[in-house]
XYZ file of C-alpha atoms in Angstrom:
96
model
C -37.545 2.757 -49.813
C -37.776 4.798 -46.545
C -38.789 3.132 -43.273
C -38.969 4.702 -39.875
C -38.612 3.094 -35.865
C -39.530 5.644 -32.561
C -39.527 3.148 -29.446
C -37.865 1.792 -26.444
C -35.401 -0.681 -28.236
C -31.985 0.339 -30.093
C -33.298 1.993 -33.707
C -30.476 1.108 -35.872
C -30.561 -2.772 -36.031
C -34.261 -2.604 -36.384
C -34.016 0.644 -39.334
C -31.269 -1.499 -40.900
C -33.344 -5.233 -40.780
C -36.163 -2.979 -42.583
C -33.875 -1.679 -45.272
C -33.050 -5.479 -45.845
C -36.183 -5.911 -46.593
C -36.796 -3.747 -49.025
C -33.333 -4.871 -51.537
C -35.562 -6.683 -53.723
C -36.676 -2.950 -55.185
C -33.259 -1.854 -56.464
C -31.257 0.564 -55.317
C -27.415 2.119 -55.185
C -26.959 3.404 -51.714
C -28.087 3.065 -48.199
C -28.572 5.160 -44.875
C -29.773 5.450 -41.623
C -30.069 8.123 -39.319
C -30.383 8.179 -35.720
C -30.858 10.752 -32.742
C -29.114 10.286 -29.537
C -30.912 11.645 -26.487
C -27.886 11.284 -24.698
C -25.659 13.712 -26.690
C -28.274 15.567 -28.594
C -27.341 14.895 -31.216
C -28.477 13.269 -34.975
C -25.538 10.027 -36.168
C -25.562 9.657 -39.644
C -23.798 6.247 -41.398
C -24.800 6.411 -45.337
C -22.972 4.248 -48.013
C -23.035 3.606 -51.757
C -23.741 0.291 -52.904
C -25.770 -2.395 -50.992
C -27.320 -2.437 -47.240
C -24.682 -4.659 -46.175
C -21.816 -1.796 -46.857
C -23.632 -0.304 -43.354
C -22.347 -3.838 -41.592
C -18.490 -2.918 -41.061
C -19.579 0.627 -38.947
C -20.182 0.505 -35.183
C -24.324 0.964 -34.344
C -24.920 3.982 -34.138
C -26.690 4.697 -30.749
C -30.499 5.908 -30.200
C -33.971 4.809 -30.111
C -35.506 6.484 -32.918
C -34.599 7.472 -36.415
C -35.190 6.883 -40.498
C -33.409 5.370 -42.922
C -33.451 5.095 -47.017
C -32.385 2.930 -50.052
C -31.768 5.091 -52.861
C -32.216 4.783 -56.857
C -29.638 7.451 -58.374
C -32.165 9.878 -60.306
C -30.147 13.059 -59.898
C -26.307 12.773 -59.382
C -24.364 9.383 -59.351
C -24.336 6.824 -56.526
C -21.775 7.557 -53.783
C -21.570 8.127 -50.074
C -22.468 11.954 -50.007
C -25.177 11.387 -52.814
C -26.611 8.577 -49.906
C -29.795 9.760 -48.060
C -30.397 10.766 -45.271
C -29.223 14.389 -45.904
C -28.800 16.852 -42.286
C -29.122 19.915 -42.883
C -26.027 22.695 -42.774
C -26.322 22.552 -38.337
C -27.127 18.707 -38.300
C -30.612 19.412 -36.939
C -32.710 17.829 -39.119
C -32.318 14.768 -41.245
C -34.360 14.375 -44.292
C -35.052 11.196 -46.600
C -37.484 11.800 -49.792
């Protein structure tokens, strides 16, 4: 599933309370992607295995962003196979 938050409050709690929501569809890995005005800059956190894995990492820090569960179609479920993928210069952050 992908879900996506632009607004005044803190994106990550909110991105990550969405992805909880959507566990009952089955799935191998999580992520969530944020961009902080402050530094510029796009935060990534993506793990294999359930939404909860995201829990033990500080918040990352920004009011908007996307995140995805993903169902291993192509390559096996680990943390670089997660989505969201940046590209090469951590510009843009893509979920499909």
């Amino acid at each position: 599933g992908i879900i996506a938050y632009i607004g005044s409050r803190e994106a990550f709690q909110i991105l990550k309370k969405g992805l909880s929501r959507l566990e009952y569809r089955g799935y191998d890995s999580a992520g969530v992607c944020v961009y902080d005005v402050d530094s510029g800059k796009l935060l990534l956190l993506k793990k294999a295995g359930k939404v909860s894995n995201l829990e033990s990492s500080e918040p990352l820090k920004g009011t908007l962003g996307i995140a995805h569960t993903r169902w291993a179609t192509h390559g096996g479920p680990s943390d670089a196979n997660a989505h969201p993928h940046l590209t090469a210069d951590r510009a843009i952050a893509v979920v499909h």
